[in-house]
Amino acid sequence: MSGSSAEEVVAATAAGAAGWRRAGIAGAAIGVLAAGAAAGVAVERLTVGRGMRKKARLALDATGPYGSLRGTPGRAVADDGTELHYEIDEVEDASPGEEGTGSAGSRRRRLFGRKAPAPVTVVFSHGYCLGQDSWHFQRAALRGLVRAVYWDQRSHGRSGRGRTQADGVPVGIDQLGRDLRAVIDAAAPEGPLVLVGHSMGGMTMMALADQYPALIRAAVAAVALVGTSSGKLGEVNFGLPVAGVNAVRRVLPGVLKALGSQTELVEKGRRATADLFAGLIKRYSFGSRDVDPAVARFAERLIESTPIDVVAEFYPAFTEHDKSGALPAFRDVPVLILAGDKDLVTPSSHSEAIADVLPDAELVIVPDAGHLVMLEHPETVTDRLADLLVRSGTVPGANVGGHGSTARRPGR
């Protein structure tokens, strides 16, 4: 399957997953939408041999080094009753002899009877068909240095299936903004906020700003928008020629409908076409050819975990997404805008368009990087996030000296 031509993939997708094999190919093509691509994309041959890929897959699944970090779990409830899973990483108490007694703030309250200021909370929002574990490297590097909240968007990760979507109501970016508000209210009701979002997560933050501008003015201290877009995603060509893009757009609604109604068949086919699926993910997730096979497998595993009906029901929201009018809400705080220069999903031109509206923001275009830039170049992303925290005054500069390391810390 990994040697299938672009024409064969497009033909199979246009057939609407009418048979097992076609369902598998179409499922793989739609599945890679999880990394933001489109059905029927052109397929390049894998640059990592099958044997090496199999070894990396077995090693990763056996040891689970990526996505293994956990925090204190909690549940927020969205306005439609959907349960949203989040986890909190607290700031480590560095005071000697005080282990197990709580934070420095709690000790001050006991000693002086005063309520210490609430700490800054960094809220990480993940992208489409990923999950909170997609921030693994940033979480490992910043763990204990800042109070951080990582959450799974509705129907993703450990969060519940969207209740209104289960009833047939289409999901929209505005709903995701309200979900983020519910998570903030539950996990960080007090203190300043730093909002960090990748792809759909960045769009979620824009929807939050659009619907709750008072919250942004009162609580948000800094913002990071990673590989995201404020609109016009319907114009993205995903690296395809014009004819290919037009074909994809013509058949996509029917393919999505077919896939969403044949979940079991498509999931079976997607598993059977794992090599093709892995090749698509590699092409649309990363910009460099020498990506660590274990990291590539980690991305594949994240995306595989999203059911095909969830993939299908979320996709239409992106063509309707337009939150350019919400961006000015971020003008009064430090903003980081970061993207990969080879991102085929949310091209760097979309980040540049955001920067045009936010001229005081720091714009970083990472060379040789694709859509999953935080996995492909983790130390660059973490470095810029740490700098944002220092510039916004939320973290003292002396506290982030080791932030660039992506190695797992002892006991984590």
XYZ file of N, CA and C in Angstrom, residues 69 88-93 120-124 135-150 194-196 224 226 336 374 378-390 394-397 399-409 412:
192
model
N 3.593 11.252 30.857
C 3.539 12.186 31.979
C 2.095 12.425 32.392
N -3.484 18.770 36.047
C -2.739 19.930 36.555
C -1.352 19.493 37.003
N -0.346 20.190 36.521
C 1.013 20.060 37.035
C 1.282 21.283 37.902
N 1.511 21.060 39.177
C 1.745 22.177 40.094
C 3.221 22.582 40.094
N 3.491 23.774 40.597
C 4.863 24.239 40.747
C 5.511 23.459 41.876
N 6.717 22.976 41.634
C 7.411 22.238 42.679
C 7.867 23.177 43.783
N 7.782 22.692 45.017
C 8.232 23.466 46.174
C 9.721 23.223 46.358
N 0.297 31.969 38.505
C 0.006 31.967 37.078
C -0.245 30.527 36.638
N -1.225 30.336 35.776
C -1.508 29.012 35.220
C -1.358 29.065 33.709
N -0.567 28.160 33.172
C -0.396 28.036 31.722
C -1.338 26.950 31.238
N -2.254 27.296 30.356
C -3.270 26.356 29.866
C -2.917 25.950 28.438
N -2.666 24.658 28.239
C -2.272 24.117 26.934
C -3.479 23.475 26.250
N 1.761 17.622 23.851
C 2.652 18.607 24.473
C 3.728 17.913 25.326
N 3.983 16.640 25.086
C 4.852 15.862 25.967
C 6.198 16.536 26.240
N 6.888 16.972 25.192
C 8.224 17.525 25.386
C 8.193 18.838 26.164
N 7.216 19.694 25.859
C 7.102 20.950 26.595
C 6.719 20.677 28.052
N 5.881 19.695 28.251
C 5.472 19.335 29.613
C 6.657 18.816 30.413
N 7.492 17.992 29.779
C 8.660 17.443 30.462
C 9.642 18.547 30.838
N 9.812 19.520 29.957
C 10.802 20.570 30.197
C 10.327 21.605 31.208
N 9.033 21.928 31.199
C 8.508 22.981 32.075
C 7.923 22.436 33.371
N 7.892 21.119 33.495
C 7.257 20.478 34.643
C 7.891 20.926 35.954
N 7.043 21.411 36.855
C 7.516 21.871 38.158
C 7.930 23.323 38.175
N 8.156 23.920 36.996
C 8.568 25.321 36.937
C 7.372 26.264 36.902
N 6.271 25.795 36.330
C 5.062 26.611 36.230
C 3.864 25.735 36.581
N 2.795 26.372 37.035
C 1.527 25.656 37.195
C 0.914 25.544 35.805
N 0.608 24.340 35.388
C 0.128 24.135 34.021
C -1.098 23.229 34.013
N -2.004 23.526 33.098
C -3.203 22.718 32.878
C -3.158 22.191 31.449
N -3.283 20.884 31.316
C -3.363 20.221 30.017
C -4.733 19.563 29.928
N -1.810 32.116 31.120
C -1.081 32.133 29.859
C -1.721 31.057 28.988
N -2.200 31.438 27.819
C -2.898 30.513 26.932
C -1.968 30.057 25.821
N -1.852 28.746 25.657
C -0.997 28.159 24.624
C -1.838 27.191 23.810
N 0.290 32.180 23.305
C 1.147 31.539 22.314
C 0.272 30.803 21.308
N 0.483 28.419 18.112
C 1.443 27.531 17.459
C 0.784 26.813 16.280
N 3.247 35.184 21.337
C 4.173 34.411 20.517
C 3.373 33.743 19.405
N 5.930 21.131 17.560
C 6.288 20.953 18.971
C 6.843 19.563 19.246
N 11.135 20.182 19.432
C 10.601 20.499 20.758
C 11.396 21.539 21.524
N 12.719 21.520 21.406
C 13.511 22.448 22.204
C 13.341 23.879 21.705
N 13.166 24.050 20.388
C 12.911 25.390 19.857
C 11.591 25.931 20.378
N 10.553 25.103 20.338
C 9.237 25.542 20.810
C 9.283 25.838 22.303
N 9.885 24.960 23.089
C 9.954 25.167 24.530
C 10.769 26.410 24.869
N 11.843 26.633 24.135
C 12.683 27.814 24.350
C 11.876 29.096 24.173
N 11.080 29.149 23.104
C 10.295 30.360 22.850
C 9.161 30.499 23.867
N 8.561 29.383 24.299
C 7.529 29.447 25.333
C 8.113 29.946 26.648
N 9.284 29.438 27.010
C 9.929 29.883 28.245
C 10.249 31.364 28.180
N 10.712 31.818 27.031
C 11.005 33.239 26.869
C 9.735 34.075 27.007
N 8.624 33.579 26.470
C 7.344 34.285 26.601
C 6.953 34.413 28.060
N 7.142 33.345 28.832
C 6.802 33.381 30.257
C 7.654 34.407 30.993
N 8.915 34.497 30.623
C 9.798 35.483 31.263
C 9.403 36.891 30.843
N 5.594 36.296 34.179
C 4.903 35.237 34.913
C 5.865 34.242 35.552
N 7.106 34.180 35.034
C 8.124 33.288 35.581
C 9.440 34.043 35.652
N 10.120 34.054 36.796
C 11.430 34.705 36.881
C 12.419 34.037 35.937
N 13.275 34.834 35.320
C 14.242 34.299 34.375
C 15.150 33.257 34.978
N 14.468 30.938 36.869
C 13.804 29.644 37.090
C 13.746 28.763 35.849
N 14.188 29.261 34.698
C 13.993 28.502 33.466
C 15.314 28.128 32.806
N 16.352 28.005 33.595
C 17.652 27.719 33.023
C 17.729 26.410 32.279
N 17.022 25.376 32.725
C 17.103 24.067 32.084
C 15.929 23.737 31.200
N 15.241 24.761 30.722
C 13.981 24.506 30.019
C 14.154 23.856 28.666
N 15.354 23.896 28.092
C 15.532 23.378 26.743
C 15.626 21.883 26.647
N 15.833 21.196 27.737
C 16.037 19.745 27.698
C 14.721 19.013 27.540
N 14.704 18.015 26.659
C 13.495 17.202 26.494
C 13.658 15.824 27.115
N 14.736 15.626 27.842
C 14.949 14.328 28.499
C 13.955 14.157 29.636
N 13.550 12.918 29.879
C 12.632 12.653 30.969
C 13.335 12.885 32.287
N 12.634 13.526 33.194
C 13.216 13.811 34.503
C 13.028 12.625 35.427
N 9.583 10.861 36.865
C 8.419 11.347 36.132
C 7.907 10.282 35.185
